[in-house]
Amino acid sequence: MNRKAFYHLLKRYVENDCTEEERKLVEQWYELLGDEEGVDPTLPPGEIKETLSRLWPKIQRHTLSAENREPVSPPPKKIIPVWLRWASAAVVTGIIITVALLYRVSDKKSDNVYHHGSLAGLHQVKNDKGVNDTVHLPDGSLVILEPAAIVHYGDNFSGPKREVYLEGNAFFKVTRNPHAPFYVYSKNIVTQVLGTSFFVKTNALTKNVEVSVQTGKVAVYEAGRETVQERHNEESSGVILKPNQKVIYNANDHHFRTTLVEIPLPVIAGKNAEERITELNFIFDEAPMTQVLAYLEQAYHIEMVIENESLSKCLFSGDIKGKNLYDQLEIICESIQATYEIRGTRILIKGSGCE
């Protein structure tokens, strides 16, 4: 058994998740610990860890010699003091913290290498303000940086790609150019678009990356993957996002989870889109549910699914103008004794229906 396996065993022992043979082995180690002079159960965790580390060669020799001996009857079960479990927990905790710190340092070094290799010669803009700051890119695209966010970009976008590197959170409004796709690199996630508006956010604690689309369509995948289709594992192959959809990329298991944005907005292309949203007619008078949901689908570009066909017989009357989608759905569902659920990027309407 190597040192790493030893620490893993201690962890399982502390959590009462080891086999009977492993438990006996740890208890034999305790006997060795009892032979060690100067071992005090009241020692601080750091000194107990040092004592157990000092015992490692003795434990290893004992383990090797035990493997070469004939099996013998196990000694009578003895009660292990609480302090040994506490000491073992201190060792495991110290190892976990050390590994976590090493991982963070390694991850940071990896990021630095990536940036130094990719960002050389690029402009850097950091938002040191306490409010959002707007950056105008050479192609006319806009980047709205949240506080502490940093964006890197080149002098011009004359090549086949328009590439931007982001640290932190930002909103992008990209000028359309089918001949030069726009790429945003955030951590190890790539967001590829032709012309659209979207958010890119990184969770400072979990390191997860979230991309949400306001208009247009984007492809999101891991860096190093030229196309989404190149990956065979569907859950980690990347995704195509449409308006009011978002994806959360888990940095630990490389998993992409798609869902809807927190507040879906009506989708209207072209100039003066915000003003034209107010022209949407969300007033219904004895309208069949299929017609109401079809209107919502058209307005928000979100698929609406009816669980029970008898729901299509229900009629809805009401003025839901000026409310967000989820409030609109609450009003509609309440009027027909139904409920709604978000299933991935779709909304499911559930209920017994109408006669």
CSV table of C-alpha atoms in Angstrom, one decimal, residues 133-145 151 157 162 164 170-175 182 184 196-198:
chain,number,residue,atom,x,y,z
A,133,ASP,CA,-18.7,49.6,-18.8
A,134,THR,CA,-19.1,49.5,-22.5
A,135,VAL,CA,-16.3,48.5,-24.9
A,136,HIS,CA,-16.6,49.1,-28.7
A,137,LEU,CA,-14.8,46.4,-30.7
A,138,PRO,CA,-13.2,47.1,-34.2
A,139,ASP,CA,-16.1,45.5,-36.1
A,140,GLY,CA,-18.8,47.6,-34.3
A,141,SER,CA,-19.7,44.9,-31.8
A,142,LEU,CA,-20.3,45.9,-28.2
A,143,VAL,CA,-19.1,44.3,-25.0
A,144,ILE,CA,-20.7,45.5,-21.7
A,145,LEU,CA,-18.3,44.5,-19.0
A,151,VAL,CA,-11.7,41.6,-22.2
A,157,PHE,CA,-10.9,41.6,-37.2
A,162,ARG,CA,-13.1,37.5,-34.7
A,164,VAL,CA,-12.2,37.8,-28.0
A,170,ALA,CA,-20.1,40.4,-19.9
A,171,PHE,CA,-22.9,41.0,-22.3
A,172,PHE,CA,-22.1,40.8,-26.0
A,173,LYS,CA,-24.0,42.4,-28.9
A,174,VAL,CA,-22.2,41.1,-32.0
A,175,THR,CA,-22.3,42.7,-35.5
A,182,PHE,CA,-17.2,35.6,-33.7
A,184,VAL,CA,-15.6,34.3,-27.2
A,196,THR,CA,-26.4,37.9,-31.9
A,197,SER,CA,-26.6,39.1,-28.3
A,198,PHE,CA,-25.7,37.0,-25.3
